[in-house]
PDB file of C-alpha atoms in Angstrom:
ATOM      1  CA  ASN A   1       0.000   0.000   0.000  1.00  0.00           C
ATOM      2  CA  ALA A   2       1.181   3.509  -0.778  1.00  0.00           C
ATOM      3  CA  GLY A   3      -0.770   4.858   2.217  1.00  0.00           C
ATOM      4  CA  VAL A   4      -1.628   8.560   1.916  1.00  0.00           C
ATOM      5  CA  THR A   5      -0.094  10.414  -1.013  1.00  0.00           C
ATOM      6  CA  GLN A   6      -0.066  14.153  -1.657  1.00  0.00           C
ATOM      7  CA  THR A   7       0.899  16.181  -4.709  1.00  0.00           C
ATOM      8  CA  PRO A   8       2.649  18.454  -5.297  1.00  0.00           C
ATOM      9  CA  LYS A   9       5.353  18.401  -2.610  1.00  0.00           C
ATOM     10  CA  PHE A  10       6.234  22.054  -3.169  1.00  0.00           C
ATOM     11  CA  GLN A  11       4.302  24.887  -4.796  1.00  0.00           C
ATOM     12  CA  VAL A  12       4.786  28.619  -5.220  1.00  0.00           C
ATOM     13  CA  LEU A  13       1.753  30.723  -6.125  1.00  0.00           C
ATOM     14  CA  LYS A  14       1.167  34.377  -6.744  1.00  0.00           C
ATOM     15  CA  THR A  15      -1.543  36.194  -4.808  1.00  0.00           C
ATOM     16  CA  GLY A  16      -4.911  35.629  -6.441  1.00  0.00           C
ATOM     17  CA  GLN A  17      -4.033  32.398  -8.223  1.00  0.00           C
ATOM     18  CA  SER A  18      -6.052  29.259  -7.589  1.00  0.00           C
ATOM     19  CA  MET A  19      -4.883  25.700  -7.346  1.00  0.00           C
ATOM     20  CA  THR A  20      -5.806  22.230  -6.078  1.00  0.00           C
ATOM     21  CA  LEU A  21      -3.774  20.188  -3.650  1.00  0.00           C
ATOM     22  CA  GLN A  22      -4.273  16.506  -4.294  1.00  0.00           C
ATOM     23  CA  CYS A  23      -4.661  13.814  -1.643  1.00  0.00           C
ATOM     24  CA  ALA A  24      -5.313  10.123  -2.161  1.00  0.00           C
ATOM     25  CA  GLN A  25      -5.326   7.049   0.069  1.00  0.00           C
ATOM     26  CA  ASP A  26      -5.455   3.375  -0.838  1.00  0.00           C
ATOM     27  CA  MET A  27      -6.466   1.983   2.566  1.00  0.00           C
ATOM     28  CA  ASN A  28     -10.233   2.298   2.013  1.00  0.00           C
ATOM     29  CA  HIS A  29     -10.492   4.707   4.956  1.00  0.00           C
ATOM     30  CA  GLU A  30     -13.793   6.499   5.437  1.00  0.00           C
ATOM     31  CA  TYR A  31     -12.422   9.517   7.291  1.00  0.00           C
ATOM     32  CA  MET A  32     -10.147  12.079   5.656  1.00  0.00           C
ATOM     33  CA  SER A  33      -8.948  15.471   6.850  1.00  0.00           C
ATOM     34  CA  TRP A  34      -6.921  18.459   5.745  1.00  0.00           C
ATOM     35  CA  TYR A  35      -4.703  20.318   8.206  1.00  0.00           C
ATOM     36  CA  ARG A  36      -2.383  23.250   7.883  1.00  0.00           C
ATOM     37  CA  GLN A  37       0.715  23.589  10.024  1.00  0.00           C
ATOM     38  CA  ASP A  38       2.335  26.930  10.751  1.00  0.00           C
ATOM     39  CA  PRO A  39       5.316  27.603  13.028  1.00  0.00           C
ATOM     40  CA  GLY A  40       4.189  27.746  16.655  1.00  0.00           C
ATOM     41  CA  MET A  41       0.563  27.003  15.752  1.00  0.00           C
ATOM     42  CA  GLY A  42       0.408  23.233  15.609  1.00  0.00           C
ATOM     43  CA  LEU A  43      -1.928  21.411  13.222  1.00  0.00           C
ATOM     44  CA  ARG A  44      -5.189  23.203  12.512  1.00  0.00           C
ATOM     45  CA  LEU A  45      -8.121  21.466  10.846  1.00  0.00           C
ATOM     46  CA  ILE A  46      -9.330  23.023   7.582  1.00  0.00           C
ATOM     47  CA  HIS A  47     -11.967  20.582   6.294  1.00  0.00           C
ATOM     48  CA  TYR A  48     -12.817  16.968   6.850  1.00  0.00           C
ATOM     49  CA  SER A  49     -14.930  14.179   5.384  1.00  0.00           C
ATOM     50  CA  VAL A  50     -16.614  11.206   7.040  1.00  0.00           C
ATOM     51  CA  GLY A  51     -17.296   9.408   3.772  1.00  0.00           C
ATOM     52  CA  ALA A  52     -17.783   9.874   0.051  1.00  0.00           C
ATOM     53  CA  GLY A  53     -20.148  12.747  -0.635  1.00  0.00           C
ATOM     54  CA  ILE A  54     -19.921  14.157   2.915  1.00  0.00           C
ATOM     55  CA  THR A  55     -17.687  17.065   3.888  1.00  0.00           C
ATOM     56  CA  ASP A  56     -17.671  19.634   6.655  1.00  0.00           C
ATOM     57  CA  GLN A  57     -15.684  22.616   7.902  1.00  0.00           C
ATOM     58  CA  GLY A  58     -12.989  22.546  10.512  1.00  0.00           C
ATOM     59  CA  GLU A  59     -11.385  25.325  12.521  1.00  0.00           C
ATOM     60  CA  VAL A  60      -9.946  27.395   9.631  1.00  0.00           C
ATOM     61  CA  PRO A  61     -12.029  26.774   6.455  1.00  0.00           C
ATOM     62  CA  ASN A  62     -12.067  30.258   4.928  1.00  0.00           C
ATOM     63  CA  GLY A  63     -10.461  30.423   1.489  1.00  0.00           C
ATOM     64  CA  TYR A  64     -10.583  26.664   0.932  1.00  0.00           C
ATOM     65  CA  ASN A  65     -13.020  24.233  -0.659  1.00  0.00           C
ATOM     66  CA  VAL A  66     -13.110  20.445  -0.659  1.00  0.00           C
ATOM     67  CA  SER A  67     -15.069  17.653  -2.299  1.00  0.00           C
ATOM     68  CA  ARG A  68     -15.167  13.907  -1.779  1.00  0.00           C
ATOM     69  CA  SER A  69     -16.541  12.164  -4.848  1.00  0.00           C
ATOM     70  CA  THR A  70     -14.730   8.882  -4.121  1.00  0.00           C
ATOM     71  CA  THR A  71     -13.475   7.150  -0.986  1.00  0.00           C
ATOM     72  CA  GLU A  72      -9.889   7.440  -2.222  1.00  0.00           C
ATOM     73  CA  ASP A  73      -9.569  11.116  -3.136  1.00  0.00           C
ATOM     74  CA  PHE A  74      -9.967  14.299  -1.123  1.00  0.00           C
ATOM     75  CA  PRO A  75      -8.671  17.373  -3.002  1.00  0.00           C
ATOM     76  CA  LEU A  76      -8.260  20.771  -1.363  1.00  0.00           C
ATOM     77  CA  ARG A  77      -8.891  23.836  -3.513  1.00  0.00           C
ATOM     78  CA  LEU A  78      -7.487  27.282  -2.839  1.00  0.00           C
ATOM     79  CA  LEU A  79      -9.894  29.686  -4.470  1.00  0.00           C
ATOM     80  CA  SER A  80      -7.775  32.858  -4.558  1.00  0.00           C
ATOM     81  CA  ALA A  81      -4.409  32.408  -2.867  1.00  0.00           C
ATOM     82  CA  ALA A  82      -3.277  34.901  -0.219  1.00  0.00           C
ATOM     83  CA  PRO A  83       0.094  35.239   1.556  1.00  0.00           C
ATOM     84  CA  SER A  84      -1.653  34.148   4.785  1.00  0.00           C
ATOM     85  CA  GLN A  85      -2.131  30.725   3.175  1.00  0.00           C
ATOM     86  CA  THR A  86       1.624  30.145   3.062  1.00  0.00           C
ATOM     87  CA  SER A  87       1.911  26.981   5.122  1.00  0.00           C
ATOM     88  CA  VAL A  88       2.545  23.252   5.116  1.00  0.00           C
ATOM     89  CA  TYR A  89      -0.600  21.283   4.282  1.00  0.00           C
ATOM     90  CA  PHE A  90      -1.132  17.748   5.517  1.00  0.00           C
ATOM     91  CA  CYS A  91      -3.820  15.324   4.467  1.00  0.00           C
ATOM     92  CA  ALA A  92      -4.728  12.497   6.826  1.00  0.00           C
ATOM     93  CA  SER A  93      -7.013   9.482   6.838  1.00  0.00           C
ATOM     94  CA  ASN A  94      -8.346   7.086   9.448  1.00  0.00           C
ATOM     95  CA  GLN A  95     -10.481   3.992   9.299  1.00  0.00           C
ATOM     96  CA  ASP A  96     -12.317   4.247  12.580  1.00  0.00           C
ATOM     97  CA  ARG A  97     -14.109   7.262  13.944  1.00  0.00           C
ATOM     98  CA  VAL A  98     -11.607   7.508  16.806  1.00  0.00           C
ATOM     99  CA  GLY A  99      -8.733   5.667  15.149  1.00  0.00           C
ATOM    100  CA  GLU A 100      -5.163   6.768  14.577  1.00  0.00           C
ATOM    101  CA  GLN A 101      -4.619   9.057  11.629  1.00  0.00           C
ATOM    102  CA  TYR A 102      -2.226   8.307   8.783  1.00  0.00           C
ATOM    103  CA  PHE A 103      -0.669  11.435   7.347  1.00  0.00           C
ATOM    104  CA  GLY A 104       0.577  12.185   3.876  1.00  0.00           C
ATOM    105  CA  PRO A 105       4.065  13.688   3.371  1.00  0.00           C
ATOM    106  CA  GLY A 106       2.722  17.226   3.113  1.00  0.00           C
ATOM    107  CA  THR A 107       2.644  20.027   0.544  1.00  0.00           C
ATOM    108  CA  ARG A 108       4.768  23.093   1.217  1.00  0.00           C
ATOM    109  CA  LEU A 109       2.974  26.098  -0.243  1.00  0.00           C
ATOM    110  CA  THR A 110       4.352  29.603  -0.578  1.00  0.00           C
ATOM    111  CA  VAL A 111       2.143  32.472  -1.720  1.00  0.00           C
ATOM    112  CA  THR A 112       3.963  35.611  -2.820  1.00  0.00           C
TER     113      THR A 112
ATOM    114  CA  GLY B   1     -14.235  23.721  22.669  1.00  0.00           C
ATOM    115  CA  GLN B   2     -10.892  22.238  23.564  1.00  0.00           C
ATOM    116  CA  ASN B   3      -7.746  23.876  24.891  1.00  0.00           C
ATOM    117  CA  ILE B   4      -4.495  21.905  24.906  1.00  0.00           C
ATOM    118  CA  ASP B   5      -1.225  23.065  26.455  1.00  0.00           C
ATOM    119  CA  GLN B   6       2.256  21.631  25.985  1.00  0.00           C
ATOM    120  CA  PRO B   7       5.703  23.059  26.699  1.00  0.00           C
ATOM    121  CA  THR B   8       7.203  24.608  23.583  1.00  0.00           C
ATOM    122  CA  GLU B   9      10.652  23.089  23.869  1.00  0.00           C
ATOM    123  CA  MET B  10      12.585  20.626  26.016  1.00  0.00           C
ATOM    124  CA  THR B  11      16.162  19.403  25.991  1.00  0.00           C
ATOM    125  CA  ALA B  12      17.562  16.152  27.347  1.00  0.00           C
ATOM    126  CA  THR B  13      20.691  14.026  27.231  1.00  0.00           C
ATOM    127  CA  GLU B  14      21.162  10.832  25.262  1.00  0.00           C
ATOM    128  CA  GLY B  15      20.416   7.817  27.456  1.00  0.00           C
ATOM    129  CA  ALA B  16      18.272   9.796  29.902  1.00  0.00           C
ATOM    130  CA  ILE B  17      14.512   9.769  30.562  1.00  0.00           C
ATOM    131  CA  VAL B  18      12.250  12.679  29.624  1.00  0.00           C
ATOM    132  CA  GLN B  19       8.602  13.370  30.396  1.00  0.00           C
ATOM    133  CA  ILE B  20       6.564  15.589  28.070  1.00  0.00           C
ATOM    134  CA  ASN B  21       3.406  16.916  29.654  1.00  0.00           C
ATOM    135  CA  CYS B  22       0.074  17.804  28.090  1.00  0.00           C
ATOM    136  CA  THR B  23      -2.732  19.531  29.985  1.00  0.00           C
ATOM    137  CA  TYR B  24      -6.150  20.175  28.551  1.00  0.00           C
ATOM    138  CA  GLN B  25      -9.576  21.671  29.163  1.00  0.00           C
ATOM    139  CA  THR B  26     -12.439  20.086  27.287  1.00  0.00           C
ATOM    140  CA  SER B  27     -16.163  19.432  27.550  1.00  0.00           C
ATOM    141  CA  GLY B  28     -15.611  15.779  26.686  1.00  0.00           C
ATOM    142  CA  PHE B  29     -13.364  13.541  24.690  1.00  0.00           C
ATOM    143  CA  ASN B  30     -13.008   9.935  23.590  1.00  0.00           C
ATOM    144  CA  GLY B  31      -9.276   9.610  24.012  1.00  0.00           C
ATOM    145  CA  LEU B  32      -5.895  11.288  23.814  1.00  0.00           C
ATOM    146  CA  PHE B  33      -3.303  10.738  21.090  1.00  0.00           C
ATOM    147  CA  TRP B  34       0.434  11.282  20.966  1.00  0.00           C
ATOM    148  CA  TYR B  35       2.185  11.726  17.622  1.00  0.00           C
ATOM    149  CA  GLN B  36       5.853  12.149  16.742  1.00  0.00           C
ATOM    150  CA  GLN B  37       6.936  14.510  13.996  1.00  0.00           C
ATOM    151  CA  HIS B  38      10.514  14.790  12.749  1.00  0.00           C
ATOM    152  CA  ALA B  39      11.512  18.045  11.106  1.00  0.00           C
ATOM    153  CA  GLY B  40      10.232  18.269   7.544  1.00  0.00           C
ATOM    154  CA  GLU B  41       8.199  15.088   7.850  1.00  0.00           C
ATOM    155  CA  ALA B  42       4.623  14.025   8.547  1.00  0.00           C
ATOM    156  CA  PRO B  43       3.343  13.170  12.042  1.00  0.00           C
ATOM    157  CA  THR B  44       3.336   9.475  12.922  1.00  0.00           C
ATOM    158  CA  PHE B  45       1.178   7.781  15.548  1.00  0.00           C
ATOM    159  CA  LEU B  46       2.729   6.846  18.894  1.00  0.00           C
ATOM    160  CA  SER B  47      -0.087   6.079  21.314  1.00  0.00           C
ATOM    161  CA  TYR B  48      -3.766   6.422  22.177  1.00  0.00           C
ATOM    162  CA  ASN B  49      -5.108   6.504  25.741  1.00  0.00           C
ATOM    163  CA  VAL B  50      -8.792   6.017  26.440  1.00  0.00           C
ATOM    164  CA  LEU B  51      -8.729   4.900  30.063  1.00  0.00           C
ATOM    165  CA  ASP B  52      -6.786   6.409  32.942  1.00  0.00           C
ATOM    166  CA  GLY B  53      -3.408   4.877  33.528  1.00  0.00           C
ATOM    167  CA  LEU B  54      -0.170   4.035  31.832  1.00  0.00           C
ATOM    168  CA  GLU B  55       0.211   2.442  28.387  1.00  0.00           C
ATOM    169  CA  GLU B  56       3.692   1.103  27.639  1.00  0.00           C
ATOM    170  CA  LYS B  57       5.172   0.494  24.203  1.00  0.00           C
ATOM    171  CA  GLY B  58       8.851  -0.293  24.297  1.00  0.00           C
ATOM    172  CA  ARG B  59      10.844   2.820  25.214  1.00  0.00           C
ATOM    173  CA  PHE B  60       7.719   5.010  25.035  1.00  0.00           C
ATOM    174  CA  SER B  61       4.903   5.158  27.581  1.00  0.00           C
ATOM    175  CA  SER B  62       1.854   7.392  27.762  1.00  0.00           C
ATOM    176  CA  PHE B  63      -0.226   8.246  30.799  1.00  0.00           C
ATOM    177  CA  LEU B  64      -3.695   9.743  31.134  1.00  0.00           C
ATOM    178  CA  SER B  65      -5.595  11.160  34.103  1.00  0.00           C
ATOM    179  CA  ARG B  66      -9.047  12.363  33.106  1.00  0.00           C
ATOM    180  CA  SER B  67      -9.833  13.743  36.553  1.00  0.00           C
ATOM    181  CA  LYS B  68      -6.709  15.937  36.469  1.00  0.00           C
ATOM    182  CA  GLY B  69      -6.960  16.916  32.784  1.00  0.00           C
ATOM    183  CA  TYR B  70      -3.438  15.699  32.274  1.00  0.00           C
ATOM    184  CA  SER B  71      -1.369  13.361  30.140  1.00  0.00           C
ATOM    185  CA  TYR B  72       2.303  12.748  29.677  1.00  0.00           C
ATOM    186  CA  LEU B  73       4.568  10.950  27.250  1.00  0.00           C
ATOM    187  CA  LEU B  74       7.583   9.247  28.834  1.00  0.00           C
ATOM    188  CA  LEU B  75      10.617   8.478  26.692  1.00  0.00           C
ATOM    189  CA  LYS B  76      13.280   6.204  28.171  1.00  0.00           C
ATOM    190  CA  GLU B  77      16.854   5.505  27.062  1.00  0.00           C
ATOM    191  CA  LEU B  78      16.810   8.551  24.843  1.00  0.00           C
ATOM    192  CA  GLN B  79      18.476   8.315  21.467  1.00  0.00           C
ATOM    193  CA  MET B  80      19.548  11.082  19.120  1.00  0.00           C
ATOM    194  CA  LYS B  81      16.832  10.012  16.685  1.00  0.00           C
ATOM    195  CA  ASP B  82      14.209  10.908  19.320  1.00  0.00           C
ATOM    196  CA  SER B  83      14.875  14.582  18.571  1.00  0.00           C
ATOM    197  CA  ALA B  84      11.504  15.593  17.127  1.00  0.00           C
ATOM    198  CA  SER B  85       8.266  17.375  17.915  1.00  0.00           C
ATOM    199  CA  TYR B  86       5.729  15.510  20.027  1.00  0.00           C
ATOM    200  CA  LEU B  87       2.091  16.375  19.447  1.00  0.00           C
ATOM    201  CA  CYS B  88      -0.719  15.825  21.938  1.00  0.00           C
ATOM    202  CA  ALA B  89      -4.224  15.568  20.418  1.00  0.00           C
ATOM    203  CA  LEU B  90      -7.736  15.041  21.761  1.00  0.00           C
ATOM    204  CA  SER B  91     -10.478  13.143  19.944  1.00  0.00           C
ATOM    205  CA  PRO B  92     -13.741  14.969  20.778  1.00  0.00           C
ATOM    206  CA  SER B  93     -16.667  12.908  22.012  1.00  0.00           C
ATOM    207  CA  GLY B  94     -19.169  14.553  19.688  1.00  0.00           C
ATOM    208  CA  GLY B  95     -19.374  16.164  16.296  1.00  0.00           C
ATOM    209  CA  SER B  96     -16.620  15.225  13.869  1.00  0.00           C
ATOM    210  CA  TYR B  97     -14.448  13.105  16.203  1.00  0.00           C
ATOM    211  CA  ILE B  98     -11.522  14.554  14.252  1.00  0.00           C
ATOM    212  CA  PRO B  99      -8.647  15.194  16.688  1.00  0.00           C
ATOM    213  CA  THR B 100      -7.662  18.659  17.844  1.00  0.00           C
ATOM    214  CA  PHE B 101      -3.912  19.102  18.212  1.00  0.00           C
ATOM    215  CA  GLY B 102      -1.806  21.002  20.688  1.00  0.00           C
ATOM    216  CA  ARG B 103       1.054  23.155  19.427  1.00  0.00           C
ATOM    217  CA  GLY B 104       3.602  20.413  20.015  1.00  0.00           C
ATOM    218  CA  THR B 105       6.757  20.102  22.098  1.00  0.00           C
ATOM    219  CA  SER B 106      10.110  20.233  20.332  1.00  0.00           C
ATOM    220  CA  LEU B 107      12.503  17.796  22.024  1.00  0.00           C
ATOM    221  CA  ILE B 108      16.225  18.214  21.468  1.00  0.00           C
ATOM    222  CA  VAL B 109      18.437  15.312  22.527  1.00  0.00           C
ATOM    223  CA  HIS B 110      22.099  16.171  23.181  1.00  0.00           C
ATOM    224  CA  PRO B 111      24.981  13.673  23.152  1.00  0.00           C
TER     225      PRO B 111
END
């Protein structure tokens, strides 16, 4: 199993550009989440999904959209990039509602 | 809501024992996680405590006291490779069940 994969690993955007961060898992996990990690701030939840077709907002959802059309994929869309969205983005999945999360390797995004 | 506190940074010597504390205020939770994160890498699961008491896994142990709002991660026989951030996270008892993370403790192990 590849586990949780994320692409791209690095990305530089200009303010106002849009893009999609990809996340996929091959473990047939129902639960998937997107976090951002900033220095001194820990991991903060952006959006999450409890199954295909079901998504909801986390702590910091503004400026981001998600969709979950399949169990495997959970893309994160930045609608109009801002410098405040410069961060490291992690996707995670878990099988059980309260199970351990498996994290992808992260996407390092810089918005200039 | 949930509020989780951890020390920002700790240092220790190779071969020693270190205890990383996590205190929290919450209206209810299922359990408490500990994750390890090396610099530039993704977090990886270490432990999950549901009941009060100590859970031991090799050199790592985790303790939970619900009545005191307190957990700790105990690392024994420290090795240089244990230099990493250690993240405490609570799984809420309602709503999404998606864990909320503390800011993490950066552990530096010196020779």
